[in-house]
Amino acid sequence: MNRLTMDFWRRVFKKQMNEVKPNDLWRLTMDRRIEFNRVEPGWMETFQEHAHGRFTCSGCWHSWSSYQVLILFHMLWESSERRGHVKMKPLGQRCHECSLDTYEEPRFSEDDVADILKELILDIRESCYGEQVDRSQLSKVVCHEGGPHKREFCEGCQLGIHKGQQGRSKQAEHRGKPQSTGYPATIIQIETPSPYFTGSSTPSFTGSSAPSFPRPSAPSFTGSSAPSFPWSSAPSFPRPSAPSFTGSSAPSSTGSLAPSSTGSSAPTQSCNYCLWSVILIIAVFIISIIILIAYMLSFIT
């Protein structure tokens, strides 16, 4: 990165100013005597603290790059004569590899100069012409090298101008090592089917897939509410040990212990129906075995 002359800065500044203010006359000069917060009457002050530049130590020749170079500007605008003047002063940094107590001046590339002057012109339009500027058009300065800014070696920080990343940053975007995005972990929701079935969602079981239900402790039947099952899908219920009857079929507290049922005999009919169903299934099974044996004997003979 070569040290660019002031003539190069002037040519780029003049070209950019002619694009936005072709009827006005502006000039740019280097003045290392200007100081922060000490401006002459009629002058205005601005600065950039995130310019990119490169430094080389004059003692140990250590070289480093920085995206925290600070440049101080003083501006004067004479509206009656349509002319302006800008003084600039780049601030230096000290080498952190040796004990040399000297602020080295930064060097800039041609692209760096163009970016610095673009933002300077936005400051001029905003401060001198009172315009509302759009800084989103500025190219982002992307940091790919170097560590945190060491304020004890920065001239701008020692003068109280440069506040680091909390200062007057307009176009800096620092990108060091990739960091975590912080996205929340993916949440997968698993729906569990409800054990209760209503309406048409009742599951249907046929043939040998009929489920086996645990033995009920005391099933209760009232009136004509006894369940009805077709013979092929009827589940097997063991005989209840102590059926309970409500309503008119409640057992009498006196006299015989036999329950007095004046309503329907649905429990007895249901149990008899289940018993005959089991007998019928056994009979069909035996007949099927006999037919199978006879069919096999016919092949043998």
mmCIF file of C-alpha atoms in Angstrom:
data_model
loop_
_atom_site.group_PDB
_atom_site.id
_atom_site.type_symbol
_atom_site.label_atom_id
_atom_site.label_comp_id
_atom_site.label_asym_id
_atom_site.label_seq_id
_atom_site.Cartn_x
_atom_site.Cartn_y
_atom_site.Cartn_z
ATOM 1 C CA MET A 1 0.000 0.000 0.000
ATOM 2 C CA ASN A 2 1.805 3.121 -1.232
ATOM 3 C CA ARG A 3 1.595 6.505 0.452
ATOM 4 C CA LEU A 4 -0.712 8.564 -1.757
ATOM 5 C CA THR A 5 0.105 12.226 -2.360
ATOM 6 C CA MET A 6 -2.232 15.080 -1.489
ATOM 7 C CA ASP A 7 -2.722 15.734 -5.197
ATOM 8 C CA PHE A 8 -4.463 12.378 -5.502
ATOM 9 C CA TRP A 9 -6.799 13.250 -2.614
ATOM 10 C CA ARG A 10 -7.628 16.601 -4.256
ATOM 11 C CA ARG A 11 -8.410 15.028 -7.634
ATOM 12 C CA VAL A 12 -10.772 12.459 -6.134
ATOM 13 C CA PHE A 13 -12.427 15.085 -3.923
ATOM 14 C CA LYS A 14 -12.936 17.480 -6.824
ATOM 15 C CA LYS A 15 -14.425 14.751 -9.003
ATOM 16 C CA GLN A 16 -16.903 13.632 -6.353
ATOM 17 C CA MET A 17 -17.916 17.184 -5.435
ATOM 18 C CA ASN A 18 -18.547 18.078 -9.075
ATOM 19 C CA GLU A 19 -20.996 15.187 -9.279
ATOM 20 C CA VAL A 20 -23.188 16.570 -6.473
ATOM 21 C CA LYS A 21 -22.408 20.333 -6.501
ATOM 22 C CA PRO A 22 -21.134 21.241 -9.987
ATOM 23 C CA ASN A 23 -21.729 24.988 -9.521
ATOM 24 C CA ASP A 24 -19.751 25.307 -6.287
ATOM 25 C CA LEU A 25 -16.004 25.467 -5.753
ATOM 26 C CA TRP A 26 -14.456 23.325 -3.018
ATOM 27 C CA ARG A 27 -10.831 22.612 -2.108
ATOM 28 C CA LEU A 28 -9.181 20.102 0.195
ATOM 29 C CA THR A 29 -5.899 20.616 2.082
ATOM 30 C CA MET A 30 -3.843 18.758 4.685
ATOM 31 C CA ASP A 31 -3.379 20.678 7.935
ATOM 32 C CA ARG A 32 -1.772 18.871 10.891
ATOM 33 C CA ARG A 33 -2.243 21.937 13.099
ATOM 34 C CA ILE A 34 -5.995 21.610 13.502
ATOM 35 C CA GLU A 35 -7.198 20.288 16.855
ATOM 36 C CA PHE A 36 -10.321 18.605 18.086
ATOM 37 C CA ASN A 37 -12.980 20.978 19.480
ATOM 38 C CA ARG A 38 -10.895 24.016 18.516
ATOM 39 C CA VAL A 39 -12.346 25.513 15.355
ATOM 40 C CA GLU A 40 -11.951 28.997 13.977
ATOM 41 C CA PRO A 41 -15.008 31.280 13.675
ATOM 42 C CA GLY A 42 -17.267 30.201 10.850
ATOM 43 C CA TRP A 43 -15.729 26.735 10.617
ATOM 44 C CA MET A 44 -17.442 23.432 11.394
ATOM 45 C CA GLU A 45 -15.958 20.168 12.594
ATOM 46 C CA THR A 46 -16.587 16.549 11.717
ATOM 47 C CA PHE A 47 -14.594 13.346 11.836
ATOM 48 C CA GLN A 48 -14.547 9.731 10.726
ATOM 49 C CA GLU A 49 -13.405 7.077 13.135
ATOM 50 C CA HIS A 50 -13.749 3.899 11.093
ATOM 51 C CA ALA A 51 -11.557 4.526 8.077
ATOM 52 C CA HIS A 52 -9.287 1.739 6.892
ATOM 53 C CA GLY A 53 -5.552 2.276 6.773
ATOM 54 C CA ARG A 54 -2.233 0.576 7.293
ATOM 55 C CA PHE A 55 0.656 1.497 9.606
ATOM 56 C CA THR A 56 4.362 0.671 9.691
ATOM 57 C CA CYS A 57 6.505 1.223 12.751
ATOM 58 C CA SER A 58 9.563 3.374 12.047
ATOM 59 C CA GLY A 59 11.478 1.617 14.842
ATOM 60 C CA CYS A 60 10.956 -2.133 14.431
ATOM 61 C CA TRP A 61 9.254 -2.047 11.018
ATOM 62 C CA HIS A 62 6.280 -3.935 12.369
ATOM 63 C CA SER A 63 3.276 -3.440 10.066
ATOM 64 C CA TRP A 64 -0.397 -3.687 10.944
ATOM 65 C CA SER A 65 -3.776 -2.885 9.430
ATOM 66 C CA SER A 66 -6.578 -1.058 11.225
ATOM 67 C CA TYR A 67 -10.232 -0.380 10.533
ATOM 68 C CA GLN A 68 -10.332 2.178 13.337
ATOM 69 C CA VAL A 69 -8.305 4.992 11.721
ATOM 70 C CA LEU A 70 -9.605 8.392 12.780
ATOM 71 C CA ILE A 71 -9.567 11.424 10.469
ATOM 72 C CA LEU A 72 -10.422 14.929 11.692
ATOM 73 C CA PHE A 73 -12.011 17.480 9.314
ATOM 74 C CA HIS A 74 -12.662 21.232 9.634
ATOM 75 C CA MET A 75 -15.043 22.739 7.044
ATOM 76 C CA LEU A 76 -15.802 26.302 5.962
ATOM 77 C CA TRP A 77 -18.686 27.185 3.628
ATOM 78 C CA GLU A 78 -19.065 30.669 2.157
ATOM 79 C CA SER A 79 -22.535 30.553 0.685
ATOM 80 C CA SER A 80 -22.382 34.108 -0.741
ATOM 81 C CA GLU A 81 -19.417 33.204 -2.907
ATOM 82 C CA ARG A 82 -20.427 29.548 -3.452
ATOM 83 C CA ARG A 83 -17.108 28.176 -2.303
ATOM 84 C CA GLY A 84 -15.879 25.974 0.519
ATOM 85 C CA HIS A 85 -12.695 24.751 2.135
ATOM 86 C CA VAL A 86 -11.923 21.503 4.000
ATOM 87 C CA LYS A 87 -8.869 20.863 6.171
ATOM 88 C CA MET A 88 -8.056 17.273 7.119
ATOM 89 C CA LYS A 89 -5.758 15.607 9.643
ATOM 90 C CA PRO A 90 -5.351 11.809 9.878
ATOM 91 C CA LEU A 91 -4.546 10.681 13.425
ATOM 92 C CA GLY A 92 -1.941 7.992 14.055
ATOM 93 C CA GLN A 93 -1.382 4.871 16.092
ATOM 94 C CA ARG A 94 1.627 3.634 18.086
ATOM 95 C CA CYS A 95 3.276 0.266 17.595
ATOM 96 C CA HIS A 96 2.366 -2.284 20.248
ATOM 97 C CA GLU A 97 5.342 -4.537 19.437
ATOM 98 C CA CYS A 98 8.071 -2.154 20.599
ATOM 99 C CA SER A 99 8.501 0.693 23.072
ATOM 100 C CA LEU A 100 8.730 3.459 20.463
ATOM 101 C CA ASP A 101 6.540 6.329 21.656
ATOM 102 C CA THR A 102 5.694 7.736 18.232
ATOM 103 C CA TYR A 103 2.343 7.930 16.471
ATOM 104 C CA GLU A 104 2.799 6.551 12.975
ATOM 105 C CA GLU A 105 0.796 8.088 10.124
ATOM 106 C CA PRO A 106 -1.634 5.839 8.245
ATOM 107 C CA ARG A 107 -1.389 4.949 4.579
ATOM 108 C CA PHE A 108 -4.474 4.500 2.434
ATOM 109 C CA SER A 109 -5.305 2.681 -0.772
ATOM 110 C CA GLU A 110 -7.192 4.326 -3.631
ATOM 111 C CA ASP A 111 -10.412 2.566 -2.620
ATOM 112 C CA ASP A 112 -9.945 3.730 0.970
ATOM 113 C CA VAL A 113 -9.566 7.339 -0.196
ATOM 114 C CA ALA A 114 -12.722 7.106 -2.309
ATOM 115 C CA ASP A 115 -14.766 5.720 0.636
ATOM 116 C CA ILE A 116 -13.432 8.348 3.050
ATOM 117 C CA LEU A 117 -14.233 11.233 0.697
ATOM 118 C CA LYS A 118 -17.720 9.889 -0.074
ATOM 119 C CA GLU A 119 -18.619 10.101 3.582
ATOM 120 C CA LEU A 120 -16.943 13.507 3.892
ATOM 121 C CA ILE A 121 -19.137 14.851 1.101
ATOM 122 C CA LEU A 122 -22.235 13.534 2.885
ATOM 123 C CA ASP A 123 -21.122 15.475 5.976
ATOM 124 C CA ILE A 124 -20.669 18.600 3.837
ATOM 125 C CA ARG A 125 -24.126 18.280 2.315
ATOM 126 C CA GLU A 126 -25.652 17.719 5.731
ATOM 127 C CA SER A 127 -23.761 20.408 7.708
ATOM 128 C CA CYS A 128 -23.177 23.104 5.076
ATOM 129 C CA TYR A 129 -26.224 22.734 2.805
ATOM 130 C CA GLY A 130 -28.736 21.454 5.377
ATOM 131 C CA GLU A 131 -29.687 18.442 3.254
ATOM 132 C CA GLN A 132 -31.089 15.142 4.423
ATOM 133 C CA VAL A 133 -28.577 12.537 3.253
ATOM 134 C CA ASP A 134 -28.894 8.802 2.811
ATOM 135 C CA ARG A 135 -25.861 7.056 4.241
ATOM 136 C CA SER A 136 -27.073 3.612 3.221
ATOM 137 C CA GLN A 137 -25.415 4.204 -0.149
ATOM 138 C CA LEU A 138 -21.987 4.044 1.487
ATOM 139 C CA SER A 139 -20.036 0.856 0.982
ATOM 140 C CA LYS A 140 -19.609 -1.156 4.148
ATOM 141 C CA VAL A 141 -16.136 -1.438 5.597
ATOM 142 C CA VAL A 142 -15.690 -5.133 6.310
ATOM 143 C CA CYS A 143 -12.997 -6.120 8.806
ATOM 144 C CA HIS A 144 -11.356 -9.465 8.052
ATOM 145 C CA GLU A 145 -8.158 -9.136 10.051
ATOM 146 C CA GLY A 146 -6.833 -7.689 13.259
ATOM 147 C CA GLY A 147 -8.114 -8.006 16.797
ATOM 148 C CA PRO A 148 -9.947 -5.591 19.106
ATOM 149 C CA HIS A 149 -9.059 -1.920 18.904
ATOM 150 C CA LYS A 150 -6.277 -1.106 21.395
ATOM 151 C CA ARG A 151 -7.213 2.312 22.644
ATOM 152 C CA GLU A 152 -3.973 2.907 24.555
ATOM 153 C CA PHE A 153 -2.078 2.952 21.239
ATOM 154 C CA CYS A 154 -4.577 5.160 19.349
ATOM 155 C CA GLU A 155 -4.003 8.922 19.119
ATOM 156 C CA GLY A 156 -7.709 9.614 18.641
ATOM 157 C CA CYS A 157 -8.617 7.660 21.783
ATOM 158 C CA GLN A 158 -5.999 9.484 23.828
ATOM 159 C CA LEU A 159 -7.401 12.839 22.667
ATOM 160 C CA GLY A 160 -10.919 11.773 23.650
ATOM 161 C CA ILE A 161 -12.220 11.768 20.075
ATOM 162 C CA HIS A 162 -12.328 8.097 19.224
ATOM 163 C CA LYS A 163 -14.835 6.142 21.301
ATOM 164 C CA GLY A 164 -14.237 2.801 19.619
ATOM 165 C CA GLN A 165 -17.262 0.920 18.324
ATOM 166 C CA GLN A 166 -19.524 3.020 20.574
ATOM 167 C CA GLY A 167 -18.522 6.266 18.858
ATOM 168 C CA ARG A 168 -19.745 8.100 15.778
ATOM 169 C CA SER A 169 -19.688 5.133 13.449
ATOM 170 C CA LYS A 170 -21.379 5.705 10.103
ATOM 171 C CA GLN A 171 -20.199 2.980 7.792
ATOM 172 C CA ALA A 172 -18.313 0.366 9.785
ATOM 173 C CA GLU A 173 -19.349 -3.232 9.905
ATOM 174 C CA HIS A 174 -16.856 -5.421 11.774
ATOM 175 C CA ARG A 175 -16.753 -9.107 10.991
ATOM 176 C CA GLY A 176 -14.278 -11.195 12.882
ATOM 177 C CA LYS A 177 -14.682 -14.874 13.631
ATOM 178 C CA PRO A 178 -18.121 -16.351 12.946
ATOM 179 C CA GLN A 179 -20.349 -16.177 15.967
ATOM 180 C CA SER A 180 -23.357 -18.168 16.968
ATOM 181 C CA THR A 181 -26.565 -17.051 15.318
ATOM 182 C CA GLY A 182 -28.578 -17.639 18.481
ATOM 183 C CA TYR A 183 -31.419 -19.286 16.679
ATOM 184 C CA PRO A 184 -33.624 -21.304 18.985
ATOM 185 C CA ALA A 185 -33.496 -25.060 18.674
ATOM 186 C CA THR A 186 -36.125 -26.668 16.463
ATOM 187 C CA ILE A 187 -39.200 -27.670 18.425
ATOM 188 C CA ILE A 188 -40.967 -30.806 17.236
ATOM 189 C CA GLN A 189 -44.493 -31.291 18.498
ATOM 190 C CA ILE A 190 -45.695 -34.895 18.680
ATOM 191 C CA GLU A 191 -49.435 -35.376 18.829
ATOM 192 C CA THR A 192 -50.592 -38.193 21.104
ATOM 193 C CA PRO A 193 -53.947 -39.789 20.166
ATOM 194 C CA SER A 194 -56.653 -39.430 22.745
ATOM 195 C CA PRO A 195 -57.787 -42.658 24.484
ATOM 196 C CA TYR A 196 -61.389 -41.550 24.095
ATOM 197 C CA PHE A 197 -63.291 -42.127 20.865
ATOM 198 C CA THR A 198 -66.487 -40.363 19.909
ATOM 199 C CA GLY A 199 -68.870 -40.514 16.992
ATOM 200 C CA SER A 200 -67.536 -42.121 13.837
ATOM 201 C CA SER A 201 -63.948 -42.221 15.157
ATOM 202 C CA THR A 202 -64.592 -45.395 17.154
ATOM 203 C CA PRO A 203 -62.083 -48.069 16.052
ATOM 204 C CA SER A 204 -63.442 -51.215 14.462
ATOM 205 C CA PHE A 205 -62.036 -54.666 15.270
ATOM 206 C CA THR A 206 -62.982 -57.800 13.300
ATOM 207 C CA GLY A 207 -62.102 -61.467 13.411
ATOM 208 C CA SER A 208 -59.051 -62.480 15.396
ATOM 209 C CA SER A 209 -57.957 -58.889 15.941
ATOM 210 C CA ALA A 210 -60.480 -58.382 18.704
ATOM 211 C CA PRO A 211 -58.679 -56.870 21.710
ATOM 212 C CA SER A 212 -58.602 -58.496 25.085
ATOM 213 C CA PHE A 213 -60.048 -56.307 27.814
ATOM 214 C CA PRO A 214 -59.171 -56.621 31.500
ATOM 215 C CA ARG A 215 -61.716 -58.135 33.793
ATOM 216 C CA PRO A 216 -64.186 -55.496 34.977
ATOM 217 C CA SER A 217 -64.569 -55.304 38.697
ATOM 218 C CA ALA A 218 -68.235 -54.411 38.812
ATOM 219 C CA PRO A 219 -69.946 -53.545 35.522
ATOM 220 C CA SER A 220 -73.212 -51.669 35.857
ATOM 221 C CA PHE A 221 -76.135 -52.129 33.477
ATOM 222 C CA THR A 222 -79.418 -50.250 33.629
ATOM 223 C CA GLY A 223 -82.582 -50.930 31.736
ATOM 224 C CA SER A 224 -82.047 -51.857 28.125
ATOM 225 C CA SER A 225 -78.510 -50.386 27.912
ATOM 226 C CA ALA A 226 -76.829 -53.780 27.650
ATOM 227 C CA PRO A 227 -74.178 -53.719 24.872
ATOM 228 C CA SER A 228 -74.825 -55.709 21.723
ATOM 229 C CA PHE A 229 -72.032 -57.280 19.655
ATOM 230 C CA PRO A 230 -72.155 -59.259 16.402
ATOM 231 C CA TRP A 231 -70.888 -62.814 16.838
ATOM 232 C CA SER A 232 -67.718 -62.312 14.769
ATOM 233 C CA SER A 233 -66.492 -59.240 16.665
ATOM 234 C CA ALA A 234 -67.763 -59.981 20.144
ATOM 235 C CA PRO A 235 -64.964 -59.564 22.703
ATOM 236 C CA SER A 236 -64.593 -62.127 25.435
ATOM 237 C CA PHE A 237 -65.687 -60.871 28.826
ATOM 238 C CA PRO A 238 -65.205 -63.012 31.904
ATOM 239 C CA ARG A 239 -68.260 -63.412 34.065
ATOM 240 C CA PRO A 240 -68.540 -60.544 36.545
ATOM 241 C CA SER A 241 -68.081 -61.550 40.129
ATOM 242 C CA ALA A 242 -70.535 -59.133 41.650
ATOM 243 C CA PRO A 243 -72.872 -57.379 39.216
ATOM 244 C CA SER A 244 -74.514 -54.223 40.448
ATOM 245 C CA PHE A 245 -78.042 -53.238 39.576
ATOM 246 C CA THR A 246 -79.547 -49.787 39.903
ATOM 247 C CA GLY A 247 -83.050 -48.521 39.834
ATOM 248 C CA SER A 248 -85.731 -51.165 40.365
ATOM 249 C CA SER A 249 -83.152 -53.985 40.223
ATOM 250 C CA ALA A 250 -81.342 -52.895 43.423
ATOM 251 C CA PRO A 251 -80.988 -55.765 45.932
ATOM 252 C CA SER A 252 -83.235 -55.732 48.962
ATOM 253 C CA SER A 253 -81.567 -55.136 52.326
ATOM 254 C CA THR A 254 -83.891 -57.595 54.078
ATOM 255 C CA GLY A 255 -85.003 -61.100 53.388
ATOM 256 C CA SER A 256 -83.262 -63.216 50.783
ATOM 257 C CA LEU A 257 -79.792 -62.292 49.562
ATOM 258 C CA ALA A 258 -80.823 -62.964 45.949
ATOM 259 C CA PRO A 259 -81.151 -59.759 43.973
ATOM 260 C CA SER A 260 -84.670 -58.731 43.192
ATOM 261 C CA SER A 261 -84.862 -57.651 39.583
ATOM 262 C CA THR A 262 -88.151 -56.290 38.377
ATOM 263 C CA GLY A 263 -86.808 -54.713 35.203
ATOM 264 C CA SER A 264 -85.253 -56.340 32.153
ATOM 265 C CA SER A 265 -83.062 -59.489 32.477
ATOM 266 C CA ALA A 266 -80.454 -58.018 30.117
ATOM 267 C CA PRO A 267 -77.373 -59.190 32.106
ATOM 268 C CA THR A 268 -78.509 -62.842 32.118
ATOM 269 C CA GLN A 269 -79.439 -62.767 28.443
ATOM 270 C CA SER A 270 -76.091 -61.147 27.562
ATOM 271 C CA CYS A 271 -74.098 -63.794 29.441
ATOM 272 C CA ASN A 272 -76.118 -66.621 27.839
ATOM 273 C CA TYR A 273 -75.610 -65.053 24.453
ATOM 274 C CA CYS A 274 -71.848 -64.884 25.021
ATOM 275 C CA LEU A 275 -71.765 -68.517 26.201
ATOM 276 C CA TRP A 276 -73.615 -69.758 23.114
ATOM 277 C CA SER A 277 -71.337 -67.682 20.930
ATOM 278 C CA VAL A 278 -68.261 -69.361 22.441
ATOM 279 C CA ILE A 279 -69.835 -72.816 21.995
ATOM 280 C CA LEU A 280 -70.641 -72.011 18.368
ATOM 281 C CA ILE A 281 -67.075 -70.873 17.677
ATOM 282 C CA ILE A 282 -65.682 -74.087 19.240
ATOM 283 C CA ALA A 283 -68.064 -76.198 17.188
ATOM 284 C CA VAL A 284 -67.058 -74.456 13.962
ATOM 285 C CA PHE A 285 -63.407 -74.963 14.856
ATOM 286 C CA ILE A 286 -63.890 -78.728 15.510
ATOM 287 C CA ILE A 287 -65.857 -79.203 12.277
ATOM 288 C CA SER A 288 -63.109 -77.416 10.337
ATOM 289 C CA ILE A 289 -60.476 -79.759 11.801
ATOM 290 C CA ILE A 290 -62.557 -82.825 10.903
ATOM 291 C CA ILE A 291 -62.993 -81.626 7.325
ATOM 292 C CA LEU A 292 -59.266 -80.919 7.051
ATOM 293 C CA ILE A 293 -58.367 -84.430 8.335
ATOM 294 C CA ALA A 294 -60.822 -86.066 5.926
ATOM 295 C CA TYR A 295 -59.375 -84.059 3.040
ATOM 296 C CA MET A 296 -55.850 -85.177 3.906
ATOM 297 C CA LEU A 297 -56.922 -88.866 4.239
ATOM 298 C CA SER A 298 -58.462 -88.747 0.784
ATOM 299 C CA PHE A 299 -55.040 -87.875 -0.677
ATOM 300 C CA ILE A 300 -53.363 -90.736 1.249
ATOM 301 C CA THR A 301 -55.782 -93.390 0.056
#
